Coordinates of N, CA and C and ligand atoms in Angstrom, one line a residue:
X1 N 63.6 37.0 121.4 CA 63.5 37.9 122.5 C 64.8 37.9 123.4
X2 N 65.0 38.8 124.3 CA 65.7 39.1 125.2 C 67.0 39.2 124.5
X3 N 66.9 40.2 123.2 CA 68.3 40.7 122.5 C 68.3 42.4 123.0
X4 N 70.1 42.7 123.2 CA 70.3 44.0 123.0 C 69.6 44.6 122.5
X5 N 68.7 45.9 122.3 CA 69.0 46.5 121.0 C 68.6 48.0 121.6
X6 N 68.4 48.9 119.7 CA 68.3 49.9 120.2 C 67.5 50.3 119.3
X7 N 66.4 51.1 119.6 CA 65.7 51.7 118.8 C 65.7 53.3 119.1
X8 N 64.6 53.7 117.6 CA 64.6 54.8 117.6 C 63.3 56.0 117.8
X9 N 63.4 56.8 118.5 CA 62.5 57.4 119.5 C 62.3 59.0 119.3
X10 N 61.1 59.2 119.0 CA 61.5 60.8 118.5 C 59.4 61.4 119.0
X11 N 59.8 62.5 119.4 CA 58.8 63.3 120.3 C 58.6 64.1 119.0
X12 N 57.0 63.7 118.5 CA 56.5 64.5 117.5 C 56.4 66.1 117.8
X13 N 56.1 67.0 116.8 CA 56.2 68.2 117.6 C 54.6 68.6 118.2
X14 N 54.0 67.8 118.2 CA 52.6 68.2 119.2 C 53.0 67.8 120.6
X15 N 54.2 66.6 120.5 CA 54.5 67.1 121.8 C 55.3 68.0 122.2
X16 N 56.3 68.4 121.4 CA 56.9 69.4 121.9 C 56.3 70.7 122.2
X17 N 55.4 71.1 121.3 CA 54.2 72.0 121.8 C 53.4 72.2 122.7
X18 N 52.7 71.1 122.8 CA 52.3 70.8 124.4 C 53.5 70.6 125.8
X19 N 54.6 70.9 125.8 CA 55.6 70.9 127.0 C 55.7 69.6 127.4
X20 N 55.5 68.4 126.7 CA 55.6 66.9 127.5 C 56.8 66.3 126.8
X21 N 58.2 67.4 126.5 CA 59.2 66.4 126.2 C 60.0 65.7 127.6
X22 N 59.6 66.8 128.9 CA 60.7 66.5 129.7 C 59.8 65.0 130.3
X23 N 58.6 65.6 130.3 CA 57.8 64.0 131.0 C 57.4 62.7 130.3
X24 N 58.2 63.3 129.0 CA 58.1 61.8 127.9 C 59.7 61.2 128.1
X25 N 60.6 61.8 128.0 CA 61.6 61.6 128.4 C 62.4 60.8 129.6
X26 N 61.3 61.2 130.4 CA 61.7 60.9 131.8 C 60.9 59.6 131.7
X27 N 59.9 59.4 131.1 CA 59.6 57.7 130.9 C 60.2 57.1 130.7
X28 N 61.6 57.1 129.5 CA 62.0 56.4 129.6 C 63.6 56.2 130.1
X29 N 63.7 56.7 130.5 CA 64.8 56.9 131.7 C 64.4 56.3 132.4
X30 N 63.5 56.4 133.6 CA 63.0 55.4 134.5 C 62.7 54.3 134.5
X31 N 62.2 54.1 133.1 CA 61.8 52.3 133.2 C 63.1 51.7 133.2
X32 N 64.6 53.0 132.5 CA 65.6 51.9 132.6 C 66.4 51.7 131.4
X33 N 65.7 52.3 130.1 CA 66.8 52.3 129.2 C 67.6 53.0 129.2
X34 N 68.7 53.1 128.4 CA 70.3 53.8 128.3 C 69.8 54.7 126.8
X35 N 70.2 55.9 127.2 CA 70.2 57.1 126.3 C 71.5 57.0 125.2
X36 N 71.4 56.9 124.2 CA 72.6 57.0 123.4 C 72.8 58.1 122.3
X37 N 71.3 58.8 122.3 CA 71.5 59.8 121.4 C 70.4 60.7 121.5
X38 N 70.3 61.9 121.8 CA 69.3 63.0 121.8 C 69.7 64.2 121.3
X39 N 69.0 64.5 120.1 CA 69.0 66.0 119.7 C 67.4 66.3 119.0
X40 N 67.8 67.5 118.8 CA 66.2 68.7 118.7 C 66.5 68.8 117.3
X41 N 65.5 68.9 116.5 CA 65.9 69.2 114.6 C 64.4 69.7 114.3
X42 N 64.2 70.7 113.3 CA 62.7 70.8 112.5 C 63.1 69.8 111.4
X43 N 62.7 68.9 111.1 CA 62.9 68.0 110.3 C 62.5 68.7 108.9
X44 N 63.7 68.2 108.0 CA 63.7 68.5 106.5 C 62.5 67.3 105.6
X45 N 61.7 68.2 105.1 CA 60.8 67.4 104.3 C 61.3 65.9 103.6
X46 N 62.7 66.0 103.2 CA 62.9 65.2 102.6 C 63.3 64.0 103.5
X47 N 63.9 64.1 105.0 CA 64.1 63.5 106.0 C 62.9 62.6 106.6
X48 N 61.7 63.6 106.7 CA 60.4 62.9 107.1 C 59.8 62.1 106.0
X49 N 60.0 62.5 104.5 CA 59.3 61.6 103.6 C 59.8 60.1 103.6
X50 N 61.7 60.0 104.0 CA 62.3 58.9 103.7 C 61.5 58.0 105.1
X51 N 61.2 58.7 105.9 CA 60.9 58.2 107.9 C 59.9 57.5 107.1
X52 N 58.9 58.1 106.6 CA 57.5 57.3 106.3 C 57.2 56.8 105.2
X53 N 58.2 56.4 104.5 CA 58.1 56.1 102.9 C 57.0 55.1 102.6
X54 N 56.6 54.1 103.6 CA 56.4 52.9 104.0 C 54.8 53.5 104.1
X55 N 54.3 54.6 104.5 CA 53.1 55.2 104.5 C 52.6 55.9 102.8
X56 N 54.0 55.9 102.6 CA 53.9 56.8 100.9 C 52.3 56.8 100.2
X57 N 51.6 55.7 100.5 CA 50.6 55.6 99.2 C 49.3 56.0 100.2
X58 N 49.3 56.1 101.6 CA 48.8 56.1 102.3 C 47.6 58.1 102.4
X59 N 46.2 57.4 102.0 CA 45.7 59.3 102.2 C 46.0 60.2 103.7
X60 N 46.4 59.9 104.4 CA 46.8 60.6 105.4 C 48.2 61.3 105.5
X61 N 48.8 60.1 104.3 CA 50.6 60.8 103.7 C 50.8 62.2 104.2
X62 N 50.2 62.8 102.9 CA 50.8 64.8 103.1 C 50.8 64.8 104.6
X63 N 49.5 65.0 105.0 CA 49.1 65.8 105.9 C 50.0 65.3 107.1
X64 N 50.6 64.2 107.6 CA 51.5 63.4 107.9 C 53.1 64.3 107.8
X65 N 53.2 64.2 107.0 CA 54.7 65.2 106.4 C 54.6 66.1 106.8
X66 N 53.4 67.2 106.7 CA 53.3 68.6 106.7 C 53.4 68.9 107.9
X67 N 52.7 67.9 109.2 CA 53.0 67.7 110.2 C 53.7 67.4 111.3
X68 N 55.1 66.9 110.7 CA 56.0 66.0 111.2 C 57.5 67.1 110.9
X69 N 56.9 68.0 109.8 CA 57.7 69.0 109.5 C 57.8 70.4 110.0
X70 N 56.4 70.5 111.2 CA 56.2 71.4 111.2 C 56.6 72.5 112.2
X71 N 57.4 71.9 112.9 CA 58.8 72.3 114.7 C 59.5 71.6 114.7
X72 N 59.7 71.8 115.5 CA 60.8 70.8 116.4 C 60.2 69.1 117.0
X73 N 61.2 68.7 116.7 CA 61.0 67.0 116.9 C 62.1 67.0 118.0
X74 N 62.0 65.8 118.6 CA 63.3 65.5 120.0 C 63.3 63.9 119.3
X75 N 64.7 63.7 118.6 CA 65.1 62.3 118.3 C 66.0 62.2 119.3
X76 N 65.6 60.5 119.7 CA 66.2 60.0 120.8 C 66.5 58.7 120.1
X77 N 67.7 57.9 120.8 CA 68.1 56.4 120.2 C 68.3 55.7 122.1
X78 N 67.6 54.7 122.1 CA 67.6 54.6 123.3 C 67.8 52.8 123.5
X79 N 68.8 52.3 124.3 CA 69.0 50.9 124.1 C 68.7 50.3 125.3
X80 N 68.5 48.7 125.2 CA 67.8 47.8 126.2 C 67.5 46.6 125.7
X81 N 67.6 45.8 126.6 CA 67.0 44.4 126.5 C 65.4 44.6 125.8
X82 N 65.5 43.9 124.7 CA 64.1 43.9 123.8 C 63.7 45.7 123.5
X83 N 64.4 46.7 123.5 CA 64.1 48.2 123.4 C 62.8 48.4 122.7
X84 N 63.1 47.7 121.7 CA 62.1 48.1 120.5 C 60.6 47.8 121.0
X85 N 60.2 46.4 121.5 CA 58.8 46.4 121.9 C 58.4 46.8 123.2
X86 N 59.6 47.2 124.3 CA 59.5 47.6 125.3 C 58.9 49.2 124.9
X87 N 59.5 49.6 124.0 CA 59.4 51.4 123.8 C 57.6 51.2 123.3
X88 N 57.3 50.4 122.7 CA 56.2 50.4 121.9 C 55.1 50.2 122.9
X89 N 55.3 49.6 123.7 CA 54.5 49.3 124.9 C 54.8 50.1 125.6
X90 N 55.6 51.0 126.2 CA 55.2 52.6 126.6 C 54.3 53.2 126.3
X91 N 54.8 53.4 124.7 CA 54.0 54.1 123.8 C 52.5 54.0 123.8
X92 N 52.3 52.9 123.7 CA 51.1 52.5 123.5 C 50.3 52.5 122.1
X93 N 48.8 51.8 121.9 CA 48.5 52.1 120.9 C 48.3 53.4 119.7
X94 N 48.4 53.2 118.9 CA 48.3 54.4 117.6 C 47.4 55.9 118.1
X95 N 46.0 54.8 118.3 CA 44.9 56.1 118.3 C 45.0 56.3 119.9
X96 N 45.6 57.6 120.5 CA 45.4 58.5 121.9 C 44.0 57.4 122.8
X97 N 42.6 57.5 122.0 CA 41.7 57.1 122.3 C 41.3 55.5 122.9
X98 N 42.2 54.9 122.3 CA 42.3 53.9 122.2 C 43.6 52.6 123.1
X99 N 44.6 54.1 123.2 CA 45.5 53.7 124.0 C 45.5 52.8 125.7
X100 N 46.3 52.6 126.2 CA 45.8 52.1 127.6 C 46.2 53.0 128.5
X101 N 45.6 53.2 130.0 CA 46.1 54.4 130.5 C 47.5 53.7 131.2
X102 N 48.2 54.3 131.2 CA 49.5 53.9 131.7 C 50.3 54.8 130.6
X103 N 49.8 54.5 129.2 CA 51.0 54.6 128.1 C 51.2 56.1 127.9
X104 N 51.7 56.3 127.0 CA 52.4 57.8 126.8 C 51.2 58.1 125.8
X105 N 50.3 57.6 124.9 CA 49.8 57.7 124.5 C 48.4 57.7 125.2
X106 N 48.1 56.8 125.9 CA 46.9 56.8 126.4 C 46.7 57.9 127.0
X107 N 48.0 58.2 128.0 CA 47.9 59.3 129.3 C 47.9 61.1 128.8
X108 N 48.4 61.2 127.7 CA 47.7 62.3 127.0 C 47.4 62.8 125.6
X109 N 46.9 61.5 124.7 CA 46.5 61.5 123.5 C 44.7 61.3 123.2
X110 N 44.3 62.0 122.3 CA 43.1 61.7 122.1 C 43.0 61.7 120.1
X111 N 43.9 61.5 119.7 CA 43.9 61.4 118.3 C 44.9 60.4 117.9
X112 N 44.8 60.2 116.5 CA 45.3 59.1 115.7 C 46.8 59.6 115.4
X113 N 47.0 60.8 114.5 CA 47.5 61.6 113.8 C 48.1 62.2 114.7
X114 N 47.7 63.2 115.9 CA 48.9 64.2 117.0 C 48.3 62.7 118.0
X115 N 49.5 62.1 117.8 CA 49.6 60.6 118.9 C 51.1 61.1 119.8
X116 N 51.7 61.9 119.1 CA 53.3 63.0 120.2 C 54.5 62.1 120.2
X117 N 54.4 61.1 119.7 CA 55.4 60.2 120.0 C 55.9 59.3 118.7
X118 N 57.0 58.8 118.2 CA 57.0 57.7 116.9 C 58.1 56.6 118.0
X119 N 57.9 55.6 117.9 CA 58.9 54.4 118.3 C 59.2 53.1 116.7
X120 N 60.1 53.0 116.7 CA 60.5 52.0 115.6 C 59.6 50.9 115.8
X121 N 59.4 49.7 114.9 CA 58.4 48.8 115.0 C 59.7 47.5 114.9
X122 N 60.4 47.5 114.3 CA 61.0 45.7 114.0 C 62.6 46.4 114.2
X123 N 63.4 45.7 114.4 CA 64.9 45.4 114.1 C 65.1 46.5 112.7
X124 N 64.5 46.0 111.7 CA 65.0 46.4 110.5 C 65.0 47.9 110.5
X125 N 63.5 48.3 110.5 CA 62.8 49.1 110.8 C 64.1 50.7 112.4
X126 N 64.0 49.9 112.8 CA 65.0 50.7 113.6 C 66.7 50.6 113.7
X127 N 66.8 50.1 112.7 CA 68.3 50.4 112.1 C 68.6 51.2 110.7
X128 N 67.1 51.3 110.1 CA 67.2 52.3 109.2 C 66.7 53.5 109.5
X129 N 66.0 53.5 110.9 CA 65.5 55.0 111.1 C 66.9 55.9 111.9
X130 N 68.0 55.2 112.7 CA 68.9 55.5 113.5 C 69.6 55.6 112.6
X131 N 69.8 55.0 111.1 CA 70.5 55.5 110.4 C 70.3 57.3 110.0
X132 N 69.2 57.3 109.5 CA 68.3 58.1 108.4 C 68.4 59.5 109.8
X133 N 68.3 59.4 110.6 CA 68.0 60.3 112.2 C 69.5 60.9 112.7
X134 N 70.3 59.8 112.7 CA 71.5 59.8 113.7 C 72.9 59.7 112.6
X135 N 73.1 60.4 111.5 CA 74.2 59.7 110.4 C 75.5 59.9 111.0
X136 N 75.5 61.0 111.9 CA 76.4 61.2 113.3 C 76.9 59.9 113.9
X137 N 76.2 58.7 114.3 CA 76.4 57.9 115.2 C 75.8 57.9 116.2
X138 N 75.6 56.4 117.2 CA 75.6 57.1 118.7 C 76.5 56.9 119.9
X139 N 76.1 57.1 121.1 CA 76.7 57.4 121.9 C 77.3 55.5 122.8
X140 N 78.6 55.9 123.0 CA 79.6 54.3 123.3 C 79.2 55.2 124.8
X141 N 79.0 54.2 125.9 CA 78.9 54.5 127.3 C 78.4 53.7 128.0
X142 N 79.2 53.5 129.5 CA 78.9 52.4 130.5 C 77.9 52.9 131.4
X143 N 76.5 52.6 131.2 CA 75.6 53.0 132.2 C 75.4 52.3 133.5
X144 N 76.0 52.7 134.8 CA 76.1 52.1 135.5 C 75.1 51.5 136.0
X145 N 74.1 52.5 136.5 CA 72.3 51.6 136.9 C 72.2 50.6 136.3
X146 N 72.8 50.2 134.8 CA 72.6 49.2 134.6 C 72.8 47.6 135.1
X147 N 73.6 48.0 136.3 CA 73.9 46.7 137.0 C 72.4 46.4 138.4
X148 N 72.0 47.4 138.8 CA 70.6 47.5 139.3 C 69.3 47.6 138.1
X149 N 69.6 47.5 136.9 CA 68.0 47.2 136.4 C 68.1 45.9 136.1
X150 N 69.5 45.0 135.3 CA 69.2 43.8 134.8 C 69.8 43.1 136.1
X151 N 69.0 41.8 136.4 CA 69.8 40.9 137.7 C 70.8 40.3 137.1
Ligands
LIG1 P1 52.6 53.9 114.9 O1 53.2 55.3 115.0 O2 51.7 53.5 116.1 O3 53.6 52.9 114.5 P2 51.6 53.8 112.1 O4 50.5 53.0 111.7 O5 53.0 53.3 111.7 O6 51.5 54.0 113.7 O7 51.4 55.2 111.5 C1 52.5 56.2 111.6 C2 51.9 57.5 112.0 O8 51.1 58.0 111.0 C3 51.1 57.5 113.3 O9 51.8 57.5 114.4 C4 50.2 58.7 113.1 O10 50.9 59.9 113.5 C5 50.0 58.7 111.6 N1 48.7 58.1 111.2 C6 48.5 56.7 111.1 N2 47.3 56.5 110.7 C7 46.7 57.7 110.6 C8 45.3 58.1 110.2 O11 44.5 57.3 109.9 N3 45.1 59.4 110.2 C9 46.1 60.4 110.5 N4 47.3 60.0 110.9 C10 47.6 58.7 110.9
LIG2 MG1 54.7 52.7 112.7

């Protein structure tokens, strides 16, 4: 714990449909992480199959893809002290229903499947999705707040 890092953060398109990119966004700006890469894509089938390879055998797979493919997505790469389980604890649990209220998921999800949000789960895991997302790179920059979030 308490390593750099940066994970990867992308607004499914139920959220983008529902209008909660700018207030999913702005969560995490506020708590404090540093933005290093945001753009908008309909994701290419073959881009979403590589994201959830890991789900491949899984019966919810297709419908998963077909879903993930089906607008616009908002991929974000976003860095911080521990980022990765900090974003996840935003996020909150899987199922909307099940989430806690605070999280991005609890506060307007009620399904498993349109949950609006993906955050990377390990190190590994979010240096191959930043790869696979971002083959661009991301963003080198001195975020000044950053001297008022960490003491
Ligand atoms: P996570 O997004 O909280 O890490 P995972 O278990 O990695 O959850 O599943 C990836 C995504 O697959 C979920 O966010 C959700 O959109 C979808 N998913 C997972 N389980 C189910 C299910 O049982 N039915 C439908 N969709 C599911
Ligand atoms: Mg996952």
């Amino acid at each position: 714990m308490n390593t750099m890092e940066t994970t990867y953060i992308m607004i499914k398109p139920d959220g983008v449909q529902r209008g909660l990119v700018g207030e999913i966004i702005g969560r995490f700006e506020r708590k404090g992480l540093k933005l290093v890469a945001l753009k908008s894509v309909v994701p290419s089938k073959e881009t979403a199959e590589t994201h959830y390879e890991c789900h491949a055998a899984r019966p919810f797979y297709p419908g998963l893809i077909k879903f993930v493919t089906s607008g616009p997505v908002v991929c974000m790469a976003w860095t911080g002290v521990d980022a990765i389980a900090v974003a996840r604890t935003l996020i909150g649990a899987t199922n909307g229903r099940e989430a806690a209220p605070g999280t991005i998921r609890g506060d307007f999800g009620m399904d498993m499947g349109y949950n609006m949000i993906h955050g990377s789960d390990a190190a590994e895991t979010a240096a191959f999705e930043l790869n696979l997302w971002f083959p661009e790179g991301l963003m080198q920059w001195d975020n000044l707040m950053g001297a008022w979030v960490y003491e």
